[in-house]
CSV table of C-alpha atoms in Angstrom, one decimal:
chain,number,residue,atom,x,y,z
A,1,MET,CA,-42.5,-7.9,108.4
A,2,THR,CA,-42.7,-6.5,104.9
A,3,GLU,CA,-45.3,-7.9,102.4
A,4,GLU,CA,-44.6,-8.1,98.7
A,5,THR,CA,-47.0,-6.1,96.5
A,6,PRO,CA,-48.5,-8.4,93.9
A,7,GLY,CA,-48.5,-7.4,90.1
A,8,PHE,CA,-45.1,-6.0,89.9
A,9,ASP,CA,-42.1,-7.7,88.2
A,10,GLU,CA,-38.7,-7.2,89.3
A,11,LYS,CA,-36.5,-5.2,86.9
A,12,PRO,CA,-32.8,-6.0,86.3
A,13,ASP,CA,-30.5,-3.7,87.9
A,14,VAL,CA,-29.1,-1.1,85.5
A,15,PRO,CA,-26.1,0.8,86.4
A,16,SER,CA,-26.9,4.3,87.0
A,17,ASP,CA,-23.9,5.5,85.1
A,18,ALA,CA,-24.8,3.7,81.7
A,19,ALA,CA,-25.1,6.2,78.9
A,20,PRO,CA,-27.7,6.0,76.1
A,21,GLU,CA,-24.9,6.1,73.4
A,22,ASP,CA,-23.5,2.8,74.6
A,23,ALA,CA,-26.8,1.1,74.4
A,24,ALA,CA,-27.3,2.4,70.8
A,25,GLN,CA,-23.8,1.0,69.8
A,26,GLU,CA,-24.6,-2.4,71.2
A,27,ALA,CA,-27.9,-2.5,69.3
A,28,GLU,CA,-26.1,-1.5,66.0
A,29,SER,CA,-23.5,-4.2,66.5
A,30,ALA,CA,-26.2,-6.8,67.0
A,31,ASP,CA,-27.9,-5.7,63.8
A,32,LYS,CA,-24.7,-6.0,61.8
A,33,ALA,CA,-24.0,-9.5,63.2
A,34,GLY,CA,-27.5,-10.6,62.2
A,35,SER,CA,-27.2,-9.2,58.6
A,36,ALA,CA,-23.8,-10.6,57.7
A,37,PRO,CA,-25.1,-13.9,56.2
A,38,ALA,CA,-27.5,-12.0,53.9
A,39,GLY,CA,-24.6,-10.0,52.5
A,40,ASP,CA,-22.6,-13.1,51.6
A,41,VAL,CA,-25.6,-14.6,49.7
A,42,GLN,CA,-25.9,-11.4,47.8
A,43,ASP,CA,-22.2,-11.5,46.7
A,44,VAL,CA,-22.7,-15.1,45.5
A,45,ALA,CA,-25.7,-14.1,43.4
A,46,LEU,CA,-23.8,-11.1,41.9
A,47,GLN,CA,-20.8,-13.4,41.0
A,48,ALA,CA,-23.2,-15.9,39.3
A,49,GLN,CA,-24.7,-13.1,37.3
A,50,LEU,CA,-21.3,-11.8,36.3
A,51,ASP,CA,-20.3,-15.3,35.1
A,52,GLN,CA,-23.4,-15.5,33.0
A,53,VAL,CA,-22.7,-12.1,31.5
A,54,ARG,CA,-19.1,-13.2,30.7
A,55,THR,CA,-20.3,-16.4,29.1
A,56,ALA,CA,-22.8,-14.6,26.9
A,57,LEU,CA,-20.1,-12.0,25.9
A,58,ASN,CA,-17.7,-14.8,24.9
A,59,GLU,CA,-20.5,-16.5,22.8
A,60,ARG,CA,-21.4,-13.2,21.1
A,61,THR,CA,-17.7,-12.5,20.4
A,62,ALA,CA,-17.3,-15.9,18.8
A,63,ASP,CA,-20.4,-15.4,16.7
A,64,LEU,CA,-19.1,-12.0,15.6
A,65,GLN,CA,-15.7,-13.5,14.7
A,66,ARG,CA,-17.3,-16.3,12.7
A,67,LEU,CA,-19.5,-13.8,10.8
A,68,GLN,CA,-16.5,-11.6,10.0
A,69,ALA,CA,-14.6,-14.6,8.7
A,70,GLU,CA,-17.5,-15.7,6.5
A,71,TYR,CA,-17.8,-12.1,5.2
A,72,GLN,CA,-14.1,-12.0,4.3
A,73,ASN,CA,-14.4,-15.4,2.5
A,74,TYR,CA,-17.5,-14.0,0.7
A,75,ARG,CA,-15.6,-10.9,-0.4
A,76,ARG,CA,-12.6,-13.0,-1.7
A,77,ARG,CA,-15.0,-15.3,-3.5
A,78,VAL,CA,-16.8,-12.4,-5.2
A,79,GLU,CA,-13.5,-10.8,-6.2
A,80,ARG,CA,-12.3,-14.1,-7.6
A,81,ASP,CA,-15.5,-14.6,-9.6
A,82,ARG,CA,-15.3,-11.0,-10.8
A,83,VAL,CA,-11.8,-11.5,-12.1
A,84,THR,CA,-12.8,-14.8,-13.8
A,85,VAL,CA,-15.8,-13.2,-15.5
A,86,LYS,CA,-13.6,-10.4,-16.7
A,87,GLU,CA,-11.1,-12.8,-18.1
A,88,ILE,CA,-13.8,-14.9,-19.9
A,89,ALA,CA,-15.3,-11.8,-21.4
A,90,ALA,CA,-11.9,-10.6,-22.6
A,91,ALA,CA,-11.0,-14.0,-23.9
A,92,ASN,CA,-14.3,-14.2,-25.9
A,93,LEU,CA,-13.6,-10.8,-27.4
A,94,LEU,CA,-10.0,-11.4,-28.2
A,95,SER,CA,-10.7,-14.8,-29.7
A,96,GLU,CA,-12.6,-13.0,-32.5
A,97,LEU,CA,-9.6,-10.8,-33.2
A,98,LEU,CA,-7.1,-13.6,-33.5
A,99,PRO,CA,-7.6,-14.0,-37.3
A,100,VAL,CA,-6.9,-10.3,-37.7
A,101,LEU,CA,-3.7,-10.6,-35.6
A,102,ASP,CA,-2.7,-13.6,-37.8
A,103,ASP,CA,-3.2,-11.5,-40.9
A,104,VAL,CA,-1.1,-8.7,-39.3
A,105,GLY,CA,1.7,-11.3,-38.5
A,106,ARG,CA,1.7,-12.6,-42.1
A,107,ALA,CA,1.8,-9.1,-43.5
A,108,ARG,CA,4.8,-8.3,-41.3
A,109,GLU,CA,6.6,-11.5,-42.4
A,110,HIS,CA,6.2,-10.6,-46.1
A,111,GLY,CA,7.1,-6.9,-45.6
A,112,GLU,CA,3.6,-5.7,-46.4
A,113,LEU,CA,3.1,-3.9,-43.1
A,114,VAL,CA,3.7,-0.3,-44.3
A,115,GLY,CA,2.0,3.1,-44.3
A,116,GLY,CA,-1.4,3.5,-42.6
A,117,PHE,CA,-1.9,-0.2,-42.3
A,118,LYS,CA,1.2,-0.5,-40.2
A,119,SER,CA,0.0,2.3,-37.8
A,120,VAL,CA,-3.4,0.6,-37.5
A,121,ALA,CA,-1.9,-2.8,-36.9
A,122,GLU,CA,0.5,-1.5,-34.2
A,123,SER,CA,-2.4,0.3,-32.5
A,124,LEU,CA,-4.4,-2.9,-32.5
A,125,GLU,CA,-1.5,-4.9,-31.0
A,126,THR,CA,-1.1,-2.3,-28.3
A,127,VAL,CA,-4.8,-2.4,-27.3
A,128,VAL,CA,-4.9,-6.2,-27.1
A,129,ALA,CA,-1.7,-6.2,-25.1
A,130,LYS,CA,-3.4,-3.8,-22.6
A,131,LEU,CA,-6.3,-6.3,-22.3
A,132,GLY,CA,-3.8,-8.9,-21.2
A,133,LEU,CA,-3.3,-10.9,-24.4
A,134,GLN,CA,0.1,-12.6,-24.6
A,135,GLN,CA,1.6,-14.4,-27.6
A,136,PHE,CA,3.7,-17.5,-27.1
A,137,GLY,CA,5.4,-20.2,-29.2
A,138,LYS,CA,9.1,-20.2,-30.3
A,139,GLU,CA,11.1,-22.5,-32.5
A,140,GLY,CA,13.4,-24.8,-30.7
A,141,GLU,CA,11.4,-25.1,-27.5
A,142,PRO,CA,10.3,-28.6,-26.3
A,143,PHE,CA,6.9,-29.7,-27.4
A,144,ASP,CA,4.2,-29.4,-24.7
A,145,PRO,CA,0.8,-30.9,-25.6
A,146,THR,CA,-0.9,-28.6,-23.1
A,147,ILE,CA,0.1,-25.4,-25.0
A,148,HIS,CA,1.1,-26.7,-28.4
A,149,GLU,CA,-0.9,-28.3,-31.2
A,150,ALA,CA,1.2,-30.4,-33.6
A,151,LEU,CA,0.1,-30.0,-37.2
A,152,MET,CA,3.2,-31.5,-38.8
A,153,HIS,CA,5.6,-34.2,-37.8
A,154,SER,CA,9.1,-35.2,-38.9
A,155,TYR,CA,12.3,-36.8,-37.6
A,156,ALA,CA,15.6,-34.9,-37.2
A,157,PRO,CA,19.0,-36.2,-36.2
A,158,ASP,CA,20.0,-33.1,-34.2
A,159,VAL,CA,17.2,-33.2,-31.6
A,160,THR,CA,17.1,-35.3,-28.5
A,161,GLU,CA,13.4,-34.8,-27.7
A,162,THR,CA,10.2,-33.8,-29.4
A,163,THR,CA,10.9,-30.2,-30.4
A,164,CYS,CA,9.0,-27.4,-32.1
A,165,VAL,CA,10.9,-26.8,-35.3
A,166,ALA,CA,8.4,-24.3,-36.9
A,167,ILE,CA,5.6,-22.1,-35.5
A,168,LEU,CA,2.7,-22.2,-38.0
A,169,GLN,CA,0.4,-20.1,-35.9
A,170,PRO,CA,1.4,-18.4,-32.6
A,171,GLY,CA,-0.5,-19.3,-29.4
A,172,TYR,CA,-2.3,-16.7,-27.2
A,173,ARG,CA,-3.1,-16.6,-23.5
A,174,ILE,CA,-4.6,-14.3,-21.0
A,175,GLY,CA,-3.0,-14.8,-17.6
A,176,GLU,CA,-3.0,-18.5,-17.1
A,177,ARG,CA,-5.8,-19.1,-19.5
A,178,THR,CA,-4.8,-20.4,-22.9
A,179,ILE,CA,-7.3,-19.1,-25.5
A,180,ARG,CA,-5.5,-20.8,-28.5
A,181,PRO,CA,-2.6,-23.2,-28.5
A,182,ALA,CA,0.4,-22.6,-30.6
A,183,ARG,CA,0.1,-24.6,-33.9
A,184,VAL,CA,3.5,-26.0,-34.6
A,185,ALA,CA,5.6,-28.5,-36.7
A,186,VAL,CA,7.5,-30.9,-34.5
A,187,ALA,CA,10.5,-33.1,-35.0
A,188,GLU,CA,11.4,-36.2,-33.1
A,189,PRO,CA,14.9,-37.9,-32.8
A,190,GLN,CA,15.8,-40.0,-35.8
A,191,PRO,CA,14.9,-43.7,-35.1
A,192,GLY,CA,18.1,-45.6,-34.5
A,193,ALA,CA,20.2,-42.5,-34.0
A,194,GLN,CA,20.2,-42.9,-30.3
A,195,SER,CA,21.1,-46.6,-30.6
A,196,ALA,CA,23.9,-45.8,-33.0
A,197,LYS,CA,25.2,-43.1,-30.7
A,198,SER,CA,25.1,-45.4,-27.7
A,199,GLY,CA,27.0,-48.1,-29.8
A,200,SER,CA,29.7,-45.6,-30.8
A,201,GLU,CA,30.1,-44.5,-27.2
A,202,ASP,CA,30.4,-48.2,-26.1
A,203,GLU,CA,33.0,-48.9,-28.8
A,204,ALA,CA,35.0,-45.8,-27.8
A,205,LYS,CA,34.9,-46.9,-24.2
A,206,ALA,CA,36.1,-50.4,-25.1
A,207,SER,CA,38.9,-49.1,-27.2
A,208,ASP,CA,40.0,-46.9,-24.3
A,209,GLU,CA,40.0,-49.8,-21.9
A,210,GLU,CA,42.1,-51.9,-24.3
A,211,SER,CA,44.7,-49.2,-24.8
A,212,GLY,CA,44.9,-48.6,-21.1
A,213,GLY,CA,42.8,-45.5,-21.0
A,214,PRO,CA,42.5,-42.3,-23.0
A,215,ASP,CA,45.4,-40.6,-21.0
A,216,GLU,CA,48.0,-43.3,-21.8
A,217,GLY,CA,50.1,-42.8,-24.9
């Protein structure tokens, strides 16, 4: 009878033909299986960081676009103010020259614009035109209180509305800015002329109806 020797554990049977490489592969597979959940967590964390970066980028892009729009508005406002200041300065200067231009105009009307005076006057008119000064006001145009100043008033049978019949002083403007209205004499339709005209037309119409129309003989 055989007695068991105490203190020794039985070892599992290992095939004698098992290679060390197979054991290493099995251990590596077990390591990969155990580390897979950790990789998924890392991917989720990276995706969250990427979303944060994209959100921050969109916010910064929106801020940049807003600043660019504000800068463009500022540039346009500055340019508009610059043009306005230039027009005001030119208007102030040219306003002082209007009496001289009036004298030149009167001299031209009376045939006194001759010799050296004519050359100087034409040079002055050229310079003020380059600065943007424009003359306006013509006889026969309808009266407009925004650009005309009526100094004389009369009635005329040959007008159908308030009309400028004489230009006493021409008006001047720079661009859309009027620096002096045209001073004019105006004429309105003769009182009762319109009523008389309407009465004549009514009588002629009634006569045509009684005779059977203007085409009947």
